[in-house]
Amino acid sequence: MEGQKLYVVVPCYNEEEVLPETVRRLTEKLRSLMDRGLAGPGSRMLLVDDGSRDRTWELIQGFHRENPLVEGVKLSHNRGHQNALLAGLMTARELCDVSISMDADLQDDIDAIDAMLEKYREGCDIVYGVRNNRDTDTAFKRGTALAFYRFMSAMGADTVYNHADYRLMSRRALDGLAQYREVNLFLRGLVPMIGYRTATVEYRRGERFAGESKYPLSKMLNFAIDGITSLSVRPIRVMTLLGGLLFGGGCLWLLVLLVLFCLGRGAQGVTWAVASVWTAAGLNLLGLGLIGEYLGKIYLETKARPRYLIETALLHEAG
Ligand code: UDP
Ligand code: MG
């Protein structure tokens, strides 16, 4: 395991205020990791400029000239955090043995990198950075975050609780990720699907070092909706179920009315009308849900996700 080349991948969108400090700290970190043999020679940081409109790219170019540990890629225009991160990881895949992704704003404690690499040396392919505090958040943010995870998992999108995009991925895990051909990217839900040996490392998440959050509430809501609809078709199934219940209930009600009628205890016309409306509405929803089921299948087929990734194979050499 000695001398494994590490790439730290950092997506940057309008981060001119914090970038100099981030690069300074990461340089220090990488030097110390290499000195201690925790990361191999040739370890680097890869800064991805996600179509920034400020001086982010000029800064990256400057760092690259002066600092042998800094590399950069520039996206043609703003594609969003997830896509920028994927671009960085897929670039790093060709260059490194192990990658760590983190935000540019230094909210993720970079000292957790040591523990992540330790887990990697123990044989883990994916290590999730998990925040163990939410005291920098408001009660509102804490509450909504918890509700968000619960709802996500109820809707069939499994994510790691309190994990954002601070994670280690081995070359092999990156190769696996490369086989997921999703256009609507939600890495937090996708990476757990890859499998392999995983671990978590806890860290304290701090405040943004400088600059402003690039994730306002509207973007966060979109993120949640994308997360659910891009990972699972369970919402459709919920609709089918509801339609089935409604339709079944309506049928039962009509049956009861019919029996009463035969016994000579006919109900009022309006009761019949209401019962029929509910039954018909249920049938409608059921039909929609069924169509949705097929649509969902087509949807997942078009993603053409890999059906499996082989973790180990015990084979004998040919000949
Ligand atoms: N980011 C990006 N593209 C975007 C928005 C954000 O690459 O369109 C990057 C940003 O530079 C940062 C990371 O994604 O490194 C997380 O963004 P931010 O810190 O603003 O999110 P928050 O921590 O507030 O959720
Ligand atoms: Mg942040």
Short mmCIF file of C-alpha atoms and ligand atoms in Angstrom, two decimals:
data_model
loop_
_atom_site.label_atom_id
_atom_site.label_comp_id
_atom_site.label_asym_id
_atom_site.label_seq_id
_atom_site.Cartn_x
_atom_site.Cartn_y
_atom_site.Cartn_z
CA MET A 1 0.00 0.00 0.00
CA GLU A 2 3.02 2.30 0.22
CA GLY A 3 3.19 5.19 -2.19
CA GLN A 4 -0.43 5.38 -3.30
CA LYS A 5 -0.97 8.45 -5.40
CA LEU A 6 -3.71 10.66 -3.94
CA TYR A 7 -5.76 13.24 -5.81
CA VAL A 8 -7.87 15.71 -3.86
CA VAL A 9 -10.66 16.88 -6.14
CA VAL A 10 -12.21 20.28 -5.40
CA PRO A 11 -15.09 21.79 -7.40
CA CYS A 12 -14.95 25.59 -7.39
CA TYR A 13 -17.66 28.00 -8.42
CA ASN A 14 -16.92 31.68 -7.83
CA GLU A 15 -14.55 30.86 -5.00
CA GLU A 16 -11.92 33.60 -5.47
CA GLU A 17 -12.31 34.67 -1.84
CA VAL A 18 -11.46 31.34 -0.28
CA LEU A 19 -9.33 29.62 -2.91
CA PRO A 20 -5.92 31.02 -1.85
CA GLU A 21 -6.46 29.77 1.71
CA THR A 22 -7.80 26.40 0.52
CA VAL A 23 -4.78 25.87 -1.72
CA ARG A 24 -2.41 26.91 1.06
CA ARG A 25 -3.92 24.46 3.53
CA LEU A 26 -4.20 21.62 1.05
CA THR A 27 -0.59 22.11 -0.04
CA GLU A 28 0.50 21.85 3.57
CA LYS A 29 -1.66 18.79 4.06
CA LEU A 30 -0.42 17.01 0.94
CA ARG A 31 3.22 17.72 1.85
CA SER A 32 2.74 16.31 5.31
CA LEU A 33 0.91 13.22 3.98
CA MET A 34 3.70 12.57 1.50
CA ASP A 35 6.40 13.12 4.12
CA ARG A 36 4.75 10.56 6.36
CA GLY A 37 4.29 8.12 3.49
CA LEU A 38 0.51 8.20 3.86
CA ALA A 39 0.23 9.48 0.30
CA GLY A 40 2.62 8.56 -2.48
CA PRO A 41 4.83 10.91 -4.43
CA GLY A 42 3.01 12.69 -7.22
CA SER A 43 -0.07 13.29 -5.07
CA ARG A 44 -1.89 16.42 -6.11
CA MET A 45 -4.99 18.54 -5.79
CA LEU A 46 -7.22 18.95 -8.82
CA LEU A 47 -9.24 22.16 -8.85
CA VAL A 48 -12.29 22.10 -11.11
CA ASP A 49 -13.51 25.50 -12.20
CA ASP A 50 -17.24 25.11 -12.75
CA GLY A 51 -17.60 28.01 -15.20
CA SER A 52 -16.98 30.68 -12.57
CA ARG A 53 -17.69 34.27 -13.41
CA ASP A 54 -15.13 35.72 -11.03
CA ARG A 55 -11.34 35.32 -11.08
CA THR A 56 -11.36 31.69 -9.95
CA TRP A 57 -9.77 30.35 -13.13
CA GLU A 58 -7.08 33.04 -13.24
CA LEU A 59 -6.21 32.11 -9.67
CA ILE A 60 -6.05 28.41 -10.53
CA GLN A 61 -3.77 29.17 -13.47
CA GLY A 62 -1.52 31.16 -11.18
CA PHE A 63 -1.34 28.42 -8.54
CA HIS A 64 -0.59 25.87 -11.23
CA ARG A 65 2.38 27.91 -12.45
CA GLU A 66 3.88 28.35 -9.00
CA ASN A 67 2.84 25.22 -7.17
CA PRO A 68 3.68 21.74 -8.48
CA LEU A 69 0.92 20.25 -6.34
CA VAL A 70 -1.87 22.14 -8.08
CA GLU A 71 -3.63 21.01 -11.23
CA GLY A 72 -6.80 22.43 -12.71
CA VAL A 73 -9.55 21.76 -15.18
CA LYS A 74 -12.00 24.31 -16.42
CA LEU A 75 -15.51 23.39 -17.46
CA SER A 76 -16.95 25.15 -20.49
CA HIS A 77 -19.71 26.66 -18.39
CA ASN A 78 -21.50 26.29 -15.07
CA ARG A 79 -22.79 22.72 -14.80
CA GLY A 80 -23.47 22.55 -11.07
CA HIS A 81 -21.66 21.01 -8.13
CA GLN A 82 -22.41 17.36 -8.94
CA ASN A 83 -21.32 17.56 -12.56
CA ALA A 84 -18.21 19.54 -11.69
CA LEU A 85 -17.31 16.94 -9.10
CA LEU A 86 -17.82 14.10 -11.56
CA ALA A 87 -15.68 15.86 -14.14
CA GLY A 88 -12.90 16.14 -11.57
CA LEU A 89 -13.22 12.54 -10.41
CA MET A 90 -13.24 11.18 -13.93
CA THR A 91 -10.13 13.21 -14.76
CA ALA A 92 -8.43 12.01 -11.60
CA ARG A 93 -9.36 8.41 -12.32
CA GLU A 94 -6.73 8.22 -15.03
CA LEU A 95 -4.06 9.80 -12.85
CA CYS A 96 -4.40 8.52 -9.31
CA ASP A 97 -4.71 5.45 -7.12
CA VAL A 98 -7.12 7.07 -4.70
CA SER A 99 -9.21 10.24 -4.71
CA ILE A 100 -10.78 12.43 -2.08
CA SER A 101 -13.45 14.95 -2.98
CA MET A 102 -14.14 18.02 -0.89
CA ASP A 103 -15.70 21.47 -1.14
CA ALA A 104 -13.61 24.55 -1.77
CA ASP A 105 -14.93 26.46 1.23
CA LEU A 106 -13.02 24.55 3.93
CA GLN A 107 -16.21 23.54 5.74
CA ASP A 108 -14.98 19.97 5.64
CA ASP A 109 -12.19 19.46 8.15
CA ILE A 110 -9.17 18.53 6.03
CA ASP A 111 -7.57 16.72 8.94
CA ALA A 112 -10.12 13.94 8.41
CA ILE A 113 -8.11 13.01 5.30
CA ASP A 114 -5.61 11.12 7.46
CA ALA A 115 -8.31 8.92 8.94
CA MET A 116 -9.83 8.34 5.50
CA LEU A 117 -6.48 7.22 4.10
CA GLU A 118 -6.05 4.98 7.12
CA LYS A 119 -9.33 3.21 6.25
CA TYR A 120 -8.19 2.99 2.65
CA ARG A 121 -5.00 1.25 3.75
CA GLU A 122 -7.16 -1.19 5.68
CA GLY A 123 -8.76 -2.13 2.38
CA CYS A 124 -11.81 0.10 2.02
CA ASP A 125 -12.69 1.35 -1.45
CA ILE A 126 -15.08 4.06 -0.34
CA VAL A 127 -14.85 6.11 2.85
CA TYR A 128 -17.66 8.54 3.67
CA GLY A 129 -16.91 11.67 5.61
CA VAL A 130 -19.77 12.05 8.08
CA ARG A 131 -20.30 15.23 10.07
CA ASN A 132 -20.84 14.64 13.75
CA ASN A 133 -22.14 18.08 14.62
CA ARG A 134 -24.83 20.38 13.43
CA ASP A 135 -24.27 23.18 15.89
CA THR A 136 -23.30 25.57 13.13
CA ASP A 137 -26.80 25.08 11.69
CA THR A 138 -30.04 26.72 12.72
CA ALA A 139 -32.77 24.53 14.27
CA PHE A 140 -34.71 24.96 11.06
CA LYS A 141 -31.84 23.62 8.95
CA ARG A 142 -31.32 20.72 11.33
CA GLY A 143 -34.99 19.78 11.27
CA THR A 144 -35.31 20.01 7.52
CA ALA A 145 -32.11 18.04 7.04
CA LEU A 146 -33.40 15.16 9.15
CA ALA A 147 -36.78 15.23 7.40
CA PHE A 148 -34.90 15.26 4.10
CA TYR A 149 -32.97 12.06 4.87
CA ARG A 150 -36.06 10.28 6.21
CA PHE A 151 -38.13 11.26 3.19
CA MET A 152 -35.37 10.32 0.78
CA SER A 153 -35.01 6.87 2.22
CA ALA A 154 -38.81 6.38 2.36
CA MET A 155 -38.85 7.24 -1.32
CA GLY A 156 -36.23 4.64 -2.10
CA ALA A 157 -33.14 6.80 -2.36
CA ASP A 158 -30.63 5.45 0.12
CA THR A 159 -28.07 7.95 1.26
CA VAL A 160 -25.57 8.01 4.11
CA TYR A 161 -26.88 10.13 6.97
CA ASN A 162 -25.02 13.40 7.47
CA HIS A 163 -22.68 12.71 4.59
CA ALA A 164 -22.27 15.33 1.90
CA ASP A 165 -19.69 14.95 -0.84
CA TYR A 166 -16.59 14.65 1.32
CA ARG A 167 -15.44 11.15 0.51
CA LEU A 168 -12.59 8.94 -0.47
CA MET A 169 -12.91 6.71 -3.51
CA SER A 170 -10.32 4.24 -4.72
CA ARG A 171 -9.41 3.91 -8.35
CA ARG A 172 -11.57 0.80 -8.52
CA ALA A 173 -14.59 2.61 -7.09
CA LEU A 174 -14.05 5.41 -9.61
CA ASP A 175 -13.93 2.85 -12.41
CA GLY A 176 -17.26 1.56 -11.11
CA LEU A 177 -18.73 5.04 -10.96
CA ALA A 178 -17.64 5.63 -14.55
CA GLN A 179 -20.00 2.88 -15.61
CA TYR A 180 -23.05 4.70 -14.31
CA ARG A 181 -24.25 6.69 -17.26
CA GLU A 182 -26.65 8.98 -15.42
CA VAL A 183 -27.35 12.40 -16.75
CA ASN A 184 -29.28 13.52 -13.66
CA LEU A 185 -26.45 13.13 -11.23
CA PHE A 186 -26.92 12.61 -7.52
CA LEU A 187 -23.61 11.23 -6.35
CA ARG A 188 -24.65 10.79 -2.72
CA GLY A 189 -27.22 8.25 -3.79
CA LEU A 190 -25.20 6.73 -6.58
CA VAL A 191 -21.98 5.99 -4.74
CA PRO A 192 -23.64 3.68 -2.16
CA MET A 193 -24.89 1.62 -5.12
CA ILE A 194 -21.32 0.91 -6.16
CA GLY A 195 -20.77 -1.25 -3.10
CA TYR A 196 -17.32 -2.67 -2.19
CA ARG A 197 -15.92 -2.32 1.30
CA THR A 198 -16.90 1.00 2.80
CA ALA A 199 -16.31 2.87 6.04
CA THR A 200 -17.21 6.19 7.57
CA VAL A 201 -15.03 8.77 9.23
CA GLU A 202 -16.51 11.43 11.49
CA TYR A 203 -15.48 15.03 11.38
CA ARG A 204 -16.61 18.42 12.59
CA ARG A 205 -18.11 20.57 9.90
CA GLY A 206 -17.28 24.23 10.37
CA GLU A 207 -18.53 27.44 8.88
CA ARG A 208 -17.70 28.51 5.36
CA PHE A 209 -14.24 30.10 5.54
CA ALA A 210 -15.11 32.96 3.18
CA GLY A 211 -17.56 33.82 0.45
CA GLU A 212 -21.21 32.87 0.28
CA SER A 213 -23.08 29.58 0.00
CA LYS A 214 -23.84 28.65 -3.59
CA TYR A 215 -26.80 26.59 -2.41
CA PRO A 216 -29.84 28.72 -1.62
CA LEU A 217 -33.04 27.01 -0.41
CA SER A 218 -34.50 26.83 -3.90
CA LYS A 219 -31.44 24.97 -5.18
CA MET A 220 -31.61 22.64 -2.18
CA LEU A 221 -35.25 21.76 -2.87
CA ASN A 222 -34.42 21.07 -6.50
CA PHE A 223 -31.54 18.94 -5.32
CA ALA A 224 -33.87 16.85 -3.14
CA ILE A 225 -36.42 16.36 -5.89
CA ASP A 226 -33.69 15.43 -8.37
CA GLY A 227 -32.21 13.07 -5.85
CA ILE A 228 -35.44 11.16 -5.40
CA THR A 229 -36.62 11.11 -8.99
CA SER A 230 -33.22 10.26 -10.40
CA LEU A 231 -32.60 7.35 -8.08
CA SER A 232 -35.91 5.60 -7.67
CA VAL A 233 -39.36 5.10 -9.14
CA ARG A 234 -40.96 4.59 -5.75
CA PRO A 235 -43.13 7.74 -5.97
CA ILE A 236 -44.85 6.13 -8.95
CA ARG A 237 -45.41 2.99 -6.93
CA VAL A 238 -46.96 5.01 -4.11
CA MET A 239 -49.39 6.42 -6.64
CA THR A 240 -50.28 2.96 -7.95
CA LEU A 241 -50.85 1.77 -4.40
CA LEU A 242 -53.07 4.72 -3.59
CA GLY A 243 -55.08 4.15 -6.76
CA GLY A 244 -55.46 0.49 -5.92
CA LEU A 245 -56.66 1.27 -2.39
CA LEU A 246 -59.12 3.87 -3.61
CA PHE A 247 -60.46 1.62 -6.32
CA GLY A 248 -60.72 -1.38 -3.98
CA GLY A 249 -62.47 0.69 -1.31
CA GLY A 250 -64.90 2.14 -3.85
CA CYS A 251 -65.77 -1.30 -5.22
CA LEU A 252 -66.40 -2.58 -1.72
CA TRP A 253 -68.65 0.35 -0.94
CA LEU A 254 -70.66 -0.19 -4.13
CA LEU A 255 -70.99 -3.85 -3.28
CA VAL A 256 -72.34 -3.04 0.15
CA LEU A 257 -74.84 -0.62 -1.39
CA LEU A 258 -75.90 -3.31 -3.86
CA VAL A 259 -76.45 -5.88 -1.14
CA LEU A 260 -78.46 -3.38 0.91
CA PHE A 261 -80.48 -2.60 -2.19
CA CYS A 262 -81.26 -6.28 -2.72
CA LEU A 263 -82.36 -6.54 0.88
CA GLY A 264 -84.82 -3.79 0.13
CA ARG A 265 -82.91 -1.14 2.08
CA GLY A 266 -81.83 1.03 -0.80
CA ALA A 267 -79.59 4.01 -0.07
CA GLN A 268 -80.07 7.54 -1.33
CA GLY A 269 -79.01 8.36 -4.88
CA VAL A 270 -76.27 10.70 -3.71
CA THR A 271 -74.55 7.87 -1.81
CA TRP A 272 -74.41 5.88 -5.00
CA ALA A 273 -73.03 8.85 -6.86
CA VAL A 274 -70.27 9.48 -4.32
CA ALA A 275 -69.33 5.82 -4.22
CA SER A 276 -69.08 5.72 -8.01
CA VAL A 277 -66.99 8.86 -8.17
CA TRP A 278 -64.48 7.43 -5.68
CA THR A 279 -64.32 4.14 -7.53
CA ALA A 280 -63.82 5.84 -10.87
CA ALA A 281 -61.17 8.17 -9.46
CA GLY A 282 -59.38 5.18 -7.94
CA LEU A 283 -59.45 3.37 -11.26
CA ASN A 284 -58.04 6.47 -12.94
CA LEU A 285 -55.17 6.74 -10.51
CA LEU A 286 -54.48 3.03 -10.72
CA GLY A 287 -54.29 3.25 -14.51
CA LEU A 288 -51.95 6.23 -14.31
CA GLY A 289 -49.78 4.43 -11.83
CA LEU A 290 -49.60 1.36 -14.05
CA ILE A 291 -48.54 3.45 -17.01
CA GLY A 292 -46.03 5.09 -14.70
CA GLU A 293 -44.65 1.66 -13.78
CA TYR A 294 -43.77 1.01 -17.40
CA LEU A 295 -42.48 4.52 -17.84
CA GLY A 296 -40.31 3.98 -14.79
CA LYS A 297 -38.92 0.79 -16.31
CA ILE A 298 -38.09 2.62 -19.52
CA TYR A 299 -36.55 5.38 -17.45
CA LEU A 300 -34.27 3.01 -15.61
CA GLU A 301 -33.39 1.16 -18.83
CA THR A 302 -32.34 4.36 -20.51
CA LYS A 303 -29.94 4.98 -17.65
CA ALA A 304 -28.16 1.78 -18.64
CA ARG A 305 -26.59 1.42 -15.21
CA PRO A 306 -24.11 -1.41 -14.82
CA ARG A 307 -25.91 -4.43 -13.48
CA TYR A 308 -23.02 -5.48 -11.29
CA LEU A 309 -19.44 -4.66 -10.40
CA ILE A 310 -17.18 -7.56 -9.48
CA GLU A 311 -15.35 -6.98 -6.21
CA THR A 312 -13.07 -10.00 -6.14
CA ALA A 313 -12.63 -12.89 -8.50
CA LEU A 314 -10.79 -16.02 -7.47
CA LEU A 315 -9.54 -17.49 -10.70
CA HIS A 316 -6.61 -19.58 -11.78
CA GLU A 317 -4.20 -18.32 -14.34
CA ALA A 318 -4.88 -19.55 -17.83
CA GLY A 319 -2.64 -22.31 -19.19
N1 UDP B 1 -20.14 24.50 -6.53
C1 UDP B 1 -19.89 24.23 -7.87
N2 UDP B 1 -20.85 24.58 -8.79
C2 UDP B 1 -22.03 25.18 -8.45
C3 UDP B 1 -22.27 25.43 -7.07
C4 UDP B 1 -21.31 25.07 -6.14
O1 UDP B 1 -18.86 23.67 -8.22
O2 UDP B 1 -22.83 25.48 -9.33
C5 UDP B 1 -19.11 24.12 -5.53
C6 UDP B 1 -18.67 25.24 -4.60
O3 UDP B 1 -17.63 25.97 -5.17
C7 UDP B 1 -18.23 24.46 -3.37
C8 UDP B 1 -19.14 23.25 -3.36
O4 UDP B 1 -19.69 23.17 -4.68
O5 UDP B 1 -16.88 24.00 -3.48
C9 UDP B 1 -20.27 23.37 -2.33
O6 UDP B 1 -20.93 24.59 -2.46
P1 UDP B 1 -21.36 25.48 -1.20
O7 UDP B 1 -20.26 25.48 -0.21
O8 UDP B 1 -21.77 26.80 -1.72
O9 UDP B 1 -22.61 24.68 -0.65
P2 UDP B 1 -23.09 24.55 0.90
O10 UDP B 1 -21.89 24.13 1.69
O11 UDP B 1 -23.56 25.89 1.30
O12 UDP B 1 -24.16 23.51 0.87
MG MG B 2 -20.15 24.94 1.76
#
